[in-house]
Coordinates of C-alpha atoms and ligand atoms in Angstrom, one line a residue:
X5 CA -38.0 -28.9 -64.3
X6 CA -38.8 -32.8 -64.7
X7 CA -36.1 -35.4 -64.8
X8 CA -36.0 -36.2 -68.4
X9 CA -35.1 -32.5 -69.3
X10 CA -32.4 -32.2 -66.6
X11 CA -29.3 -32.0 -68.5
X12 CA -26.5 -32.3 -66.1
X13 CA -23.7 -31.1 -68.5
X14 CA -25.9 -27.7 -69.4
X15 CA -26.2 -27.8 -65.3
X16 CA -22.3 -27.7 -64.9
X17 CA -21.8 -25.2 -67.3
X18 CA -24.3 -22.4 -66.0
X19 CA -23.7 -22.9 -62.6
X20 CA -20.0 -22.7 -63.0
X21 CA -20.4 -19.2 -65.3
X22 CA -22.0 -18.4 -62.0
X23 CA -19.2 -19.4 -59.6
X24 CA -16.9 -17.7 -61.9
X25 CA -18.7 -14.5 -62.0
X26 CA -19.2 -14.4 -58.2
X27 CA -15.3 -15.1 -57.9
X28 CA -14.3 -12.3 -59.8
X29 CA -16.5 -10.4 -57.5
X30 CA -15.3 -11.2 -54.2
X31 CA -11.4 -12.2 -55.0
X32 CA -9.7 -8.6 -54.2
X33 CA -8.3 -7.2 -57.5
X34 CA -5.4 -7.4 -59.0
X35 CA -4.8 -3.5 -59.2
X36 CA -4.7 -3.4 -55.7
X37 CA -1.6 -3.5 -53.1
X38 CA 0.0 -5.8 -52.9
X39 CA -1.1 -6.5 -56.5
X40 CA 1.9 -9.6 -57.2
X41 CA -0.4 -11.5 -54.5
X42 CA -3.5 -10.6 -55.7
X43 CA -2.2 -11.6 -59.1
X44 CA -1.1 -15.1 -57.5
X45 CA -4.4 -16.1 -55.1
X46 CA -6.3 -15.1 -58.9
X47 CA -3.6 -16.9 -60.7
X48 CA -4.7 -20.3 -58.9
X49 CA -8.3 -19.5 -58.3
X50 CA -8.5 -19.3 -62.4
X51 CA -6.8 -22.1 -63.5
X52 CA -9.6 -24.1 -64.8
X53 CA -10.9 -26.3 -62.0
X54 CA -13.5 -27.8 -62.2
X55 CA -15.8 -25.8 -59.3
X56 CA -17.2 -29.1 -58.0
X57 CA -17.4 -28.3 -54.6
X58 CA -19.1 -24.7 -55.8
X59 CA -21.7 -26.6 -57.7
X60 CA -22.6 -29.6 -54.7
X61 CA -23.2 -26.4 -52.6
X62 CA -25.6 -24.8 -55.0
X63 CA -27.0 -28.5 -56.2
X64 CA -27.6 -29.3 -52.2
X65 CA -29.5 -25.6 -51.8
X66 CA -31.7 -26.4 -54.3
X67 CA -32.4 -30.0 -53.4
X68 CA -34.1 -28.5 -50.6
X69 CA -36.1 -25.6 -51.9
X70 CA -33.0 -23.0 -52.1
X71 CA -31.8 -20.9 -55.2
X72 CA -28.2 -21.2 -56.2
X73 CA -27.3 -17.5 -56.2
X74 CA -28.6 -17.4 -52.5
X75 CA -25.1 -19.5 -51.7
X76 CA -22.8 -17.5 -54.2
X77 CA -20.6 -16.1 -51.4
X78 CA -19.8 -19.6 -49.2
X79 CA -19.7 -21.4 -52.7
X80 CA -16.6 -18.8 -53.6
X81 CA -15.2 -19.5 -50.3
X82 CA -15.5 -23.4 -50.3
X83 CA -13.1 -22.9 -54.0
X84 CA -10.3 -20.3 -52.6
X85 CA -10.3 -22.9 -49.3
X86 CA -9.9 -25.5 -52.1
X87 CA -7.4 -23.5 -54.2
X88 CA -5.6 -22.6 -50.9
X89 CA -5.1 -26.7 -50.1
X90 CA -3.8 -27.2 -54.1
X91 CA -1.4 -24.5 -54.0
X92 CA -0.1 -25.5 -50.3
X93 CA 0.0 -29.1 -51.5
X94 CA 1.8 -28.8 -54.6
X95 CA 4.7 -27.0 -52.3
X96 CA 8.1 -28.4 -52.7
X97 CA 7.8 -29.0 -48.7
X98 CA 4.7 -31.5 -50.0
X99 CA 4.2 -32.9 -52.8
X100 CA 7.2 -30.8 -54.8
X101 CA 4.7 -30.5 -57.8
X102 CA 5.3 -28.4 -61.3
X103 CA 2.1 -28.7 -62.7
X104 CA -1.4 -28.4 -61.8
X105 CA -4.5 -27.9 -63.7
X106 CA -2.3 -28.1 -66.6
X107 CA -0.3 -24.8 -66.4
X108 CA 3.0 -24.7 -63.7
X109 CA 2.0 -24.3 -60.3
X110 CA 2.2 -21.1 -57.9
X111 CA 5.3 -21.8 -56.8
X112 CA 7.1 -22.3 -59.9
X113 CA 5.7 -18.8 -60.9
X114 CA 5.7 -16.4 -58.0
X115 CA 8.3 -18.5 -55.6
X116 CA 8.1 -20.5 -52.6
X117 CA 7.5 -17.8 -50.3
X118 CA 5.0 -15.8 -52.3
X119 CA 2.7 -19.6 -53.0
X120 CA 2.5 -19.5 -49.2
X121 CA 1.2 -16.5 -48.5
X122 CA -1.8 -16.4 -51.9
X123 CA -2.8 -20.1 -49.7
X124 CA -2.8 -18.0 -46.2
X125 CA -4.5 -15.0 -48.2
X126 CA -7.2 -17.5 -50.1
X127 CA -7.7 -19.4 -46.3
X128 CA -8.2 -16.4 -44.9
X129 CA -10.7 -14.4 -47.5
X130 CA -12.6 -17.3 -47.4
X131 CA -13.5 -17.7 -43.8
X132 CA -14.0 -13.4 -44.4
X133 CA -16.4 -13.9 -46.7
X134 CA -18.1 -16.5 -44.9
X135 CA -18.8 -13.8 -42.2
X136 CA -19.6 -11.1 -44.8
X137 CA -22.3 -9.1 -43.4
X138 CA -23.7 -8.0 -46.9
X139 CA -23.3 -11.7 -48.6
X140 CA -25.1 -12.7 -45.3
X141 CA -28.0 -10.0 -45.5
X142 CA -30.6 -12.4 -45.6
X143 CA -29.2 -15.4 -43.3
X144 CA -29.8 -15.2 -39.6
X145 CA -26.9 -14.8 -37.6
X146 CA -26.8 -18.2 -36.0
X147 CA -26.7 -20.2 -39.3
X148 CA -23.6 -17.4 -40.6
X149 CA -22.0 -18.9 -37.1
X150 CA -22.8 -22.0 -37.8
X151 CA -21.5 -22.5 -40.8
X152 CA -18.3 -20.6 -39.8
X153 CA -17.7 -23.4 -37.4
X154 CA -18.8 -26.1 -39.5
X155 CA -15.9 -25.1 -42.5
X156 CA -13.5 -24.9 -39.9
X157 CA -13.8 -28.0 -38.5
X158 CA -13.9 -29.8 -41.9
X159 CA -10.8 -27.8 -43.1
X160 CA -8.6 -28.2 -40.0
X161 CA -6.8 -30.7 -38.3
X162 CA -9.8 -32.6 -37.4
X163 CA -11.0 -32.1 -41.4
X164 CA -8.6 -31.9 -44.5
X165 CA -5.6 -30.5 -42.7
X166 CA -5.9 -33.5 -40.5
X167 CA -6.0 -35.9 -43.9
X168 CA -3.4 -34.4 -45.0
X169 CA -1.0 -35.0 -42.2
X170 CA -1.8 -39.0 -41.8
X171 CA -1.4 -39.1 -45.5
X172 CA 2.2 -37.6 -45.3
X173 CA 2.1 -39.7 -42.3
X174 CA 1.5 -42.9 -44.0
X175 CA 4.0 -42.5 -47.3
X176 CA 6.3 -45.0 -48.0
X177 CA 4.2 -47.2 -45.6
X178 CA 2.0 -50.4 -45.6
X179 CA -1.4 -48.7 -44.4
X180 CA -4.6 -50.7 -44.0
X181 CA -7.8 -50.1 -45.8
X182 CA -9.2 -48.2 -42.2
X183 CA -6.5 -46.1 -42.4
X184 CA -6.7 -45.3 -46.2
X185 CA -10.2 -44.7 -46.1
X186 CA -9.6 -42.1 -43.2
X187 CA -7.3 -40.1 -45.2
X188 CA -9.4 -40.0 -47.9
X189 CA -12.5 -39.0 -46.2
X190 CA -10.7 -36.4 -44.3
X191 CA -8.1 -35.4 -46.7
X192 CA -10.4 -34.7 -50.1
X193 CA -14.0 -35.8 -48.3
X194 CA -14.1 -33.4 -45.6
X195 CA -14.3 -30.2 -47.9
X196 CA -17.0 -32.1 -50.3
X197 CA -19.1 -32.7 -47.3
X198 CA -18.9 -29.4 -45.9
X199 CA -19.4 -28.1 -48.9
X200 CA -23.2 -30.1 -48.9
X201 CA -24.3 -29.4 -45.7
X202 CA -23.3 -25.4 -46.1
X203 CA -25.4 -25.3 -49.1
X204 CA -28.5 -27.0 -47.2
X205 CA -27.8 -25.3 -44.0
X206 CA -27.8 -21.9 -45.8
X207 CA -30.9 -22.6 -48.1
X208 CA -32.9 -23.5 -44.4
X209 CA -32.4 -27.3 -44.6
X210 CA -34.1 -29.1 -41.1
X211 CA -33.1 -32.0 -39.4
X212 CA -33.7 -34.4 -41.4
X213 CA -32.7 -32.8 -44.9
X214 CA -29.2 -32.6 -43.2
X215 CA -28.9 -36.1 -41.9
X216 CA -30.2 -36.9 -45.9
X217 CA -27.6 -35.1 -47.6
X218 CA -24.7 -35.8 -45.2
X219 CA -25.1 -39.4 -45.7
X220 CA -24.9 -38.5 -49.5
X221 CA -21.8 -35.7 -49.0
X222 CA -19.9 -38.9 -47.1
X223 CA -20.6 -41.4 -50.2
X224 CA -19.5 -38.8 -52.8
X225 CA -16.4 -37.5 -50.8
X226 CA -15.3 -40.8 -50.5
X227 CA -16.2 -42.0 -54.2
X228 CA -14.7 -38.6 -55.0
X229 CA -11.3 -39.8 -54.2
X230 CA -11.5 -43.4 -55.1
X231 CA -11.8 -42.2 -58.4
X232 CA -9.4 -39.8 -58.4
X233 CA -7.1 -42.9 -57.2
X234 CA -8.4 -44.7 -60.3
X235 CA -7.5 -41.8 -62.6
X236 CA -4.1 -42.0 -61.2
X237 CA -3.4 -45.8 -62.4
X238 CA -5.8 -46.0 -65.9
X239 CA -6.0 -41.5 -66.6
X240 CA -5.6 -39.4 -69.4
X241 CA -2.4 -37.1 -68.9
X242 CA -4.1 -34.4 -70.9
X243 CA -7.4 -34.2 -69.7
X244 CA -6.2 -34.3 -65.7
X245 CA -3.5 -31.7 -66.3
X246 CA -1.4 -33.5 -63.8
X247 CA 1.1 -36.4 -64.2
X248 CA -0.4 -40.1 -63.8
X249 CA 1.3 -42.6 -61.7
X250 CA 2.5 -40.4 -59.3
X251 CA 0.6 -41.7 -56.3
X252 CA 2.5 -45.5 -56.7
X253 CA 5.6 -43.3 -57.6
X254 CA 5.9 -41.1 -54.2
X255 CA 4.6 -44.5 -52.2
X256 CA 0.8 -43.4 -51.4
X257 CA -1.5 -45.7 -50.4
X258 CA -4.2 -46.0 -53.2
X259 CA -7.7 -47.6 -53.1
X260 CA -6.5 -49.7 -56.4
X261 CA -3.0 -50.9 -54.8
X262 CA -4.9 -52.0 -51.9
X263 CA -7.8 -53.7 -53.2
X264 CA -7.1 -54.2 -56.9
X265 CA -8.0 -51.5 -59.7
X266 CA -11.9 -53.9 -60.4
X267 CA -12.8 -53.9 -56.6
X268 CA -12.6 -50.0 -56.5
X269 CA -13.9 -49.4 -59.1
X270 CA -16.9 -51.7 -57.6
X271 CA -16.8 -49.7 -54.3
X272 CA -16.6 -46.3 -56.0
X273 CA -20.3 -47.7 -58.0
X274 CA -21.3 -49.0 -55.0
X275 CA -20.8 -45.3 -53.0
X276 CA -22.9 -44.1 -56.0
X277 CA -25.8 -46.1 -55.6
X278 CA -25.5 -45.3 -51.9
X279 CA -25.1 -41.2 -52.4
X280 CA -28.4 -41.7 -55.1
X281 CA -30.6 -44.1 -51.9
X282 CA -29.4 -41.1 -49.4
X283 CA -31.7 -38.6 -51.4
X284 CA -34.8 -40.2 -51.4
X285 CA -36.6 -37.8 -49.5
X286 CA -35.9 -35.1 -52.2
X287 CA -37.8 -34.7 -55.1
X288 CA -37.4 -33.8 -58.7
X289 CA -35.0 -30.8 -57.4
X290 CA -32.5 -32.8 -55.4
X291 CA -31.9 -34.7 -60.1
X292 CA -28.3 -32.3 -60.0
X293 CA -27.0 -34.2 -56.9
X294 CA -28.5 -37.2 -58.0
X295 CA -26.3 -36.8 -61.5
X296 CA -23.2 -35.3 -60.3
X297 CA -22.8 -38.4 -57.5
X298 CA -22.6 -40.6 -60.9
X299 CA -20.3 -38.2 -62.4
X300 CA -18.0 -37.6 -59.6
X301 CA -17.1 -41.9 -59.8
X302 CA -17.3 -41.9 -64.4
X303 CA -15.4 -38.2 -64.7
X304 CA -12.7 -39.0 -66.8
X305 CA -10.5 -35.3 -65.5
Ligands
GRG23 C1 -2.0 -28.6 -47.8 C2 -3.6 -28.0 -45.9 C3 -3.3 -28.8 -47.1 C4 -4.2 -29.7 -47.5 C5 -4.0 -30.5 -48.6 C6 -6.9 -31.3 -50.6 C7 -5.4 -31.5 -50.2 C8 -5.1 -31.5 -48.8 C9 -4.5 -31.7 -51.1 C10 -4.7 -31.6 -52.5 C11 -4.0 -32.7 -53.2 C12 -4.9 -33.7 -53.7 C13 -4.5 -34.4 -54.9 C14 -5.9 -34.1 -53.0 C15 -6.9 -35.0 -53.4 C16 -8.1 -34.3 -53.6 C17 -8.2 -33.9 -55.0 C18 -8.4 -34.9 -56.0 C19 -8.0 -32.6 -55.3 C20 -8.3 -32.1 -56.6 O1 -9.6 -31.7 -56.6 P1 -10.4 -31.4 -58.0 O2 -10.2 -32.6 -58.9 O3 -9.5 -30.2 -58.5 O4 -11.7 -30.9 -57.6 P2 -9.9 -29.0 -59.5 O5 -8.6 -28.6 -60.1 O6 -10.9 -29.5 -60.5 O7 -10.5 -28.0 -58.7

């Protein structure tokens, strides 16, 4: 593949079939007991997201010489960890949402009680399929553990979970930019990153590959949410499938209320530039990572 042919939108699309297919694989069926939860964890799971973290974990394999379908089974897990943190979040004990990705959320559907439990179930198959002796066949047994650690440190309370807390933490509060930007890199970043470095740990990524693409899973975790803070203030109601304004409405700190709506938008360009310098040492495989790190800060849902 050269440059000028990469199409990244063509990229999206067939790598996302794949997550999709590999999904309805490994999420346990909805014929089988308890089938309302199955139907809930699959309910989420299949609610049109946008598989981004998924497709950085198959982007990063290849940057270094891996294949995407070599990662199918941690790039499922990294999305049912993610649906797991939407469906938890949207909780009325959180953020008391009705609507995500468009249609009502889990809650609203299957009741309070039963939304917990398809998060617990989708936490939980997640870190079993991480271990998954037959997804593993072909990984040695120190990179499975590895990268069993590695997810639950980003997702815990010293990853996402952690973000999360200091975010409820900090609402209704003045919060300085330090502050913001650790909430942000632990609250949306730390799954983004994790995401990168299990798809180049998995492919056999050394040293220095992993120092590369952590520097540019930190910058697009980070630009990530900035620009999900942007979509919040100037975002299309529609195309998000969420309500806008309702960051400044529940008192969250946002990069645009802090700094002004032009400087972020100048910082999210700026982590762009920074995620493109941090794959240098790639070549013409490492173009999907190069694209989507523009596309993370312009996406418009
Ligand atoms: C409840 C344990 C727990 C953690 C919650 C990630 C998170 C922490 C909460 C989600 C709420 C939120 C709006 C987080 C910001 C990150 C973000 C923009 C999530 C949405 O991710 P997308 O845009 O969603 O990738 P899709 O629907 O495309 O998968």
């Amino acid at each position: 593949m050269t440059v000028a042919e990469f199409e990244l939108q063509e990229y999206l699309k067939q790598r996302t079939a794949l997550v999709d297919a590999a999904l309805q694989t490994w999420l346990p069926s909805e014929a089988l007991l308890p089938e309302r939860l199955h139907e809930a964890m699959r309910y989420s799971v299949f609610a049109g997201g946008k598989r981004l973290r998924p497709v950085l974990m198959m982007a990063a394999a290849e940057a270094v010489g891996g294949r995407a379908e070599q990662v199918e089974h941690a790039a499922c897990a990294m999305e049912m960890l993610h649906t797991y943190s939407l469906i938890h979040d949207d909780l009325p004990a959180m953020d008391n949402d009705d609507y995500r990705r468009g249609r009502p959320t889990s809650h609203k559907i299957y009741g309070e009680a039963m939304a917990i439990l398809a998060g617990d179930a989708l936490l939980t198959e997640a870190f079993r399929l991480l271990a998954d002796t037959r997804a593993n066949a072909s990984v040695p047994a120190a990179t499975t553990a590895r990268v069993i650690e590695l997810v639950a440190r980003f997702a815990g309370s010293r990853g996402m979970v952690g973000g999360q807390v200091v975010d409820m933490e900090s609402e209704g509060k003045a919060i300085d930019l330090p502050t913001l930007e650790y909430i942000h890199t632990h609250k949306t970043g730390a799954l983004i990153l994790a995401s990168i470095q299990v798809g180049g740990l998995l492919a056999g990524a050394d040293d220095d590959d992993l120092r590369a693409l952590t520097r540019y899973g930190e910058a697009v975790g980070l630009a990530f949410q900035i620009a999900d803070d942007i979509l919040d203030v100037v975002g299309d109601q529609t195309a998000l499938g969420k309500q806008v304004g309702a960051d400044q409405a529940r008192g969250k700190a946002t990069y645009p209320a802090l700094i002004g709506l032009e400087q972020a938008r100048n910082r999210a360009d700026e982590l762009c530039q920074l995620a493109q310098d941090a794959l240098s040492r790639f070549g013409t495989d490492s173009e999907p990572l190069r694209q989507i790190a523009c596309y993370v800060v312009k996406r418009t849902s």
